[in-house]
mmCIF file of C-alpha atoms in Angstrom:
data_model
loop_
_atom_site.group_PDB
_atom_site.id
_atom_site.type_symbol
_atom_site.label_atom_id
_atom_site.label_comp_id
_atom_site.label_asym_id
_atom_site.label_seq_id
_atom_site.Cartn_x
_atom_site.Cartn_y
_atom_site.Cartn_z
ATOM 1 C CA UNK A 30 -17.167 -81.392 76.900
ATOM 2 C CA UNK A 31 -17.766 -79.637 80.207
ATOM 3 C CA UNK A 32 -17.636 -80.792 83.686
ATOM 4 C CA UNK A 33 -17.940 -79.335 86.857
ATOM 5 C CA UNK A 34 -17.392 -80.769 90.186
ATOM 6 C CA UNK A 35 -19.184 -79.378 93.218
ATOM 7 C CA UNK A 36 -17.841 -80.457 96.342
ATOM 8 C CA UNK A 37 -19.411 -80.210 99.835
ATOM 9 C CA UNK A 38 -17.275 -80.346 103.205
ATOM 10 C CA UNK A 39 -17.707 -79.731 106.464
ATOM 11 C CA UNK A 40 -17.692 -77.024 108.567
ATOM 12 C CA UNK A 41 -14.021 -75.228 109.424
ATOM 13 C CA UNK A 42 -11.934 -77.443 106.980
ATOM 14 C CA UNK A 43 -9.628 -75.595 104.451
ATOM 15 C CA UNK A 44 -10.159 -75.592 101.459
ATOM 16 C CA UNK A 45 -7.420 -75.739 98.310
ATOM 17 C CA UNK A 46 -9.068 -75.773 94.863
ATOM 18 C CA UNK A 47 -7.607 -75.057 91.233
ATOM 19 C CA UNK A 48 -7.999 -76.170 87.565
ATOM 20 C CA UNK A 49 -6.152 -74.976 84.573
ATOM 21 C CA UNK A 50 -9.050 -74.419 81.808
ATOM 22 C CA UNK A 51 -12.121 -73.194 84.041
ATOM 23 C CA UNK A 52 -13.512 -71.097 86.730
ATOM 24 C CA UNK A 53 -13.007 -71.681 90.071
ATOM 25 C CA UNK A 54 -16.290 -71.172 93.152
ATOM 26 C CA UNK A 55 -15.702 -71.407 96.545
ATOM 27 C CA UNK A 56 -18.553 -70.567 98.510
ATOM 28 C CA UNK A 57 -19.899 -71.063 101.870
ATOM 29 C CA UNK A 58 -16.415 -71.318 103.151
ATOM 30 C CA UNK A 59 -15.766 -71.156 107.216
ATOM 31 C CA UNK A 60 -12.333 -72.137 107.305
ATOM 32 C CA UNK A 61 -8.721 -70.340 104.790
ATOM 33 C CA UNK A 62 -9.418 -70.749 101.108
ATOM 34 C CA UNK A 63 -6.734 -71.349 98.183
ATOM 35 C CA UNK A 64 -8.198 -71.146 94.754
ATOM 36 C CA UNK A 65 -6.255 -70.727 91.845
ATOM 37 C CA UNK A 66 -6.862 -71.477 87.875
ATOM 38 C CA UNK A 67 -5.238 -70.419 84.551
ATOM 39 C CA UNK A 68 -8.293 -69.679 82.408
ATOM 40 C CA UNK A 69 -11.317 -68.830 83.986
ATOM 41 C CA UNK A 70 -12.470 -66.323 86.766
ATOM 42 C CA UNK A 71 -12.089 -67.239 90.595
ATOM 43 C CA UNK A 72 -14.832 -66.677 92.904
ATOM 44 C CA UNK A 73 -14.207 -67.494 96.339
ATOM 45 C CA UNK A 74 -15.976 -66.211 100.215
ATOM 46 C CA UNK A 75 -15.414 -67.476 103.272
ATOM 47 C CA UNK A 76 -16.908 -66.104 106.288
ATOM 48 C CA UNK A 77 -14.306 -67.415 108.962
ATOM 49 C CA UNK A 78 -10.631 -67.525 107.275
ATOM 50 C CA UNK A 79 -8.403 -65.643 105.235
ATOM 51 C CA UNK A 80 -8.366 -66.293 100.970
ATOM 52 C CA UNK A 81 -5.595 -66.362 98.641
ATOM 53 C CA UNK A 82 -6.853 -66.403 94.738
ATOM 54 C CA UNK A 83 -5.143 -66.409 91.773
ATOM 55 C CA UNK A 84 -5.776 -66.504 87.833
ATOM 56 C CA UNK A 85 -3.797 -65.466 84.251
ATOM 57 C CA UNK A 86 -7.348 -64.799 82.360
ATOM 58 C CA UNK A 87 -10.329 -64.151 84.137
ATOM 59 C CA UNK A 88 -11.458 -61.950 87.063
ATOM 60 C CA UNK A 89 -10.504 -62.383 91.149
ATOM 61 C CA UNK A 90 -13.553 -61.684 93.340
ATOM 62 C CA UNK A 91 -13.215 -62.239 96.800
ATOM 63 C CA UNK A 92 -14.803 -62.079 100.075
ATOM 64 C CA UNK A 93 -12.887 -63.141 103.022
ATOM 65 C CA UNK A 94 -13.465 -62.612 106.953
ATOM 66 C CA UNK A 95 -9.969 -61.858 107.519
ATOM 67 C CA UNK A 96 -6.331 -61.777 106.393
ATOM 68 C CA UNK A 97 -3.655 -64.389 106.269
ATOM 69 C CA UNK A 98 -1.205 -63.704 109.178
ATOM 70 C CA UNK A 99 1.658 -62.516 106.873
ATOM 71 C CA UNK A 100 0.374 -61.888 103.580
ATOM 72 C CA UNK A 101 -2.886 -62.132 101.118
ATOM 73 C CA UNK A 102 -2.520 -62.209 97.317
ATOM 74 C CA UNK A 103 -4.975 -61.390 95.315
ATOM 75 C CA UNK A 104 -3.832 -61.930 91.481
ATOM 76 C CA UNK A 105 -4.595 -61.879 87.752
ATOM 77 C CA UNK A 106 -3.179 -60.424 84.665
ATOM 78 C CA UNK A 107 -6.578 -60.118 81.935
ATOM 79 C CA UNK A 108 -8.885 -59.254 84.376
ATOM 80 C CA UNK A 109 -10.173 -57.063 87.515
ATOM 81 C CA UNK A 110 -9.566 -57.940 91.046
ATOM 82 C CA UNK A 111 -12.236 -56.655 93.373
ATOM 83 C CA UNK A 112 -11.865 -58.090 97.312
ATOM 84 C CA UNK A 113 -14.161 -57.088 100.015
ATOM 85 C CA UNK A 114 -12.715 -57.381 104.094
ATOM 86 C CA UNK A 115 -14.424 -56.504 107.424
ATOM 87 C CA UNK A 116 -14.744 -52.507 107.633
ATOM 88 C CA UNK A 117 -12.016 -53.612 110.472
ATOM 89 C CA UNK A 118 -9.585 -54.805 108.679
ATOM 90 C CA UNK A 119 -5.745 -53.608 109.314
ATOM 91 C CA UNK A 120 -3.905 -54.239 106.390
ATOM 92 C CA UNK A 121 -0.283 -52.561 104.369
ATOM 93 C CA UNK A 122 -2.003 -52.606 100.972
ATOM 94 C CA UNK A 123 -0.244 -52.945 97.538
ATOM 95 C CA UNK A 124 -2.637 -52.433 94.649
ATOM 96 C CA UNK A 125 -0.683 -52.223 91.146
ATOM 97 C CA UNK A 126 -2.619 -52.116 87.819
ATOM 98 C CA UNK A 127 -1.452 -51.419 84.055
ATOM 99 C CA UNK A 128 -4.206 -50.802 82.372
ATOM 100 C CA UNK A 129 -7.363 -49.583 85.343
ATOM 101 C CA UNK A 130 -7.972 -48.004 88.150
ATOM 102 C CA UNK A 131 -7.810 -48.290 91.982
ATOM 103 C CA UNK A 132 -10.611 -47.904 94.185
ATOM 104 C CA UNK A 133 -10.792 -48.295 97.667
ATOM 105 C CA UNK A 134 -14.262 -48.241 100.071
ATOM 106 C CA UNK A 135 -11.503 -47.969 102.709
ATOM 107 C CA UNK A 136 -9.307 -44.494 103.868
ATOM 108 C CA UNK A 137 -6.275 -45.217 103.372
ATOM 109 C CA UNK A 138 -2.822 -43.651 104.626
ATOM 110 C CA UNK A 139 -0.663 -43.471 101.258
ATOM 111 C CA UNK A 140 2.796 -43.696 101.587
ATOM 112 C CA UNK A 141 5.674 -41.600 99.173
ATOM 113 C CA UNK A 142 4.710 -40.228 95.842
ATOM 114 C CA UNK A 143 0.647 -40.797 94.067
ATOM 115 C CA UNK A 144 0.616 -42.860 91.167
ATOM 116 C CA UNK A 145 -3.098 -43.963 89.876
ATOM 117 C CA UNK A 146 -1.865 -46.910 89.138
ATOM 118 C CA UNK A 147 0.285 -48.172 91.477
ATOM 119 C CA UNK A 148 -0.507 -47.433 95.514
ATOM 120 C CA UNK A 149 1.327 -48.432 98.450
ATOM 121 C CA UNK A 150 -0.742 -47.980 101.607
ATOM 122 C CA UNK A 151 -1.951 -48.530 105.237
ATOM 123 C CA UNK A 152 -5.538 -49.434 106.104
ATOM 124 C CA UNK A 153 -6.165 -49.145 109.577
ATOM 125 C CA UNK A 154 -3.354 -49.766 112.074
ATOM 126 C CA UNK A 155 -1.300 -51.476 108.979
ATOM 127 C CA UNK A 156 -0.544 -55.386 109.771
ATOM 128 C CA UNK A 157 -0.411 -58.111 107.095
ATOM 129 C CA UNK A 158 0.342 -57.499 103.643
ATOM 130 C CA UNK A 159 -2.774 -57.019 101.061
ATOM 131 C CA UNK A 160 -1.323 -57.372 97.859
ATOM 132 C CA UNK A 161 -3.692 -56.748 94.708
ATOM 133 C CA UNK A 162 -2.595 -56.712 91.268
ATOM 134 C CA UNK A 163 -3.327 -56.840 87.483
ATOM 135 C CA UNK A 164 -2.054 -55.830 84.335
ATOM 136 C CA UNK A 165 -5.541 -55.938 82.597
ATOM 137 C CA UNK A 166 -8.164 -54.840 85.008
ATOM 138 C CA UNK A 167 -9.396 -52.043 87.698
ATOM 139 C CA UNK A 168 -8.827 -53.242 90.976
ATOM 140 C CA UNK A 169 -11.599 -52.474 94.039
ATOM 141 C CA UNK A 170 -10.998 -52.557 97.570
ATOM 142 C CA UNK A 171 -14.601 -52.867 98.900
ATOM 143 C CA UNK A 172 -16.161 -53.254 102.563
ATOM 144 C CA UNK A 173 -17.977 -56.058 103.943
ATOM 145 C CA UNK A 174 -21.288 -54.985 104.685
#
């Protein structure tokens, strides 16, 4: 048996979403976007808040207009993570991976020692905390175009 719910609301409201045995899709978004599941991939865009998203088996894509004010997670552990922001973004990004690789569309200022799979850096003038990780996955850092 399958179901799947689609939900319409209206402009600038926030939206919180999750399941446990699915995939999560958030899209058309104008307002901050929680979406979580256990099994299944999270898609989620919203063109005027900030996104959280977070799964244990499945991908995390995301496009959000901005950051949350403190900090944006961004999280999976059998999967990839791949997040696009404004090309204006101003972020301290932690990316951590396992088993992938880090990409980033974005210069980035690294700080201390290089590690391909683990980077702690600052994206523009450095602000809220970006925090990307998987165990299972590549993670991408992409701009908004």
């Amino acid at each position: 048996v399958s179901v799947e719910f689609v939900v319409k609301l209206p402009a600038g409201v926030k939206v919180d979403a999750s399941t446990v045995n699915g995939s999560v899709d958030v899209d058309g978004a104008t307002s901050d976007v929680v979406a979580h599941t256990v099994n299944g991939s999270v898609d989620a865009r919203s063109t005027g808040g900030a996104v959280s998203a977070r799964t244990t088996n499945g991908d995390v894509r995301v496009s959000a207009a901005k950051l949350d004010v403190d900090h944006s997670e961004f999280i999976t552990t059998n999967g990839s993570v791949t997040v696009a922001l404004p090309a204006s973004i101003d972020a301290d990004v932690d990316m951590r991976t396992v088993n992938g690789s880090l990409t980033s569309d974005f210069p980035l200022t690294i700080e201390g020692s290089f590690n391909p799979r683990r980077l702690h850096a600052t994206l523009g003038k450095g602000g809220a905390t970006l925090r990307l990780t998987t165990v299972n996955g590549s993670i991408r850092l992409r701009k908004l175009s």
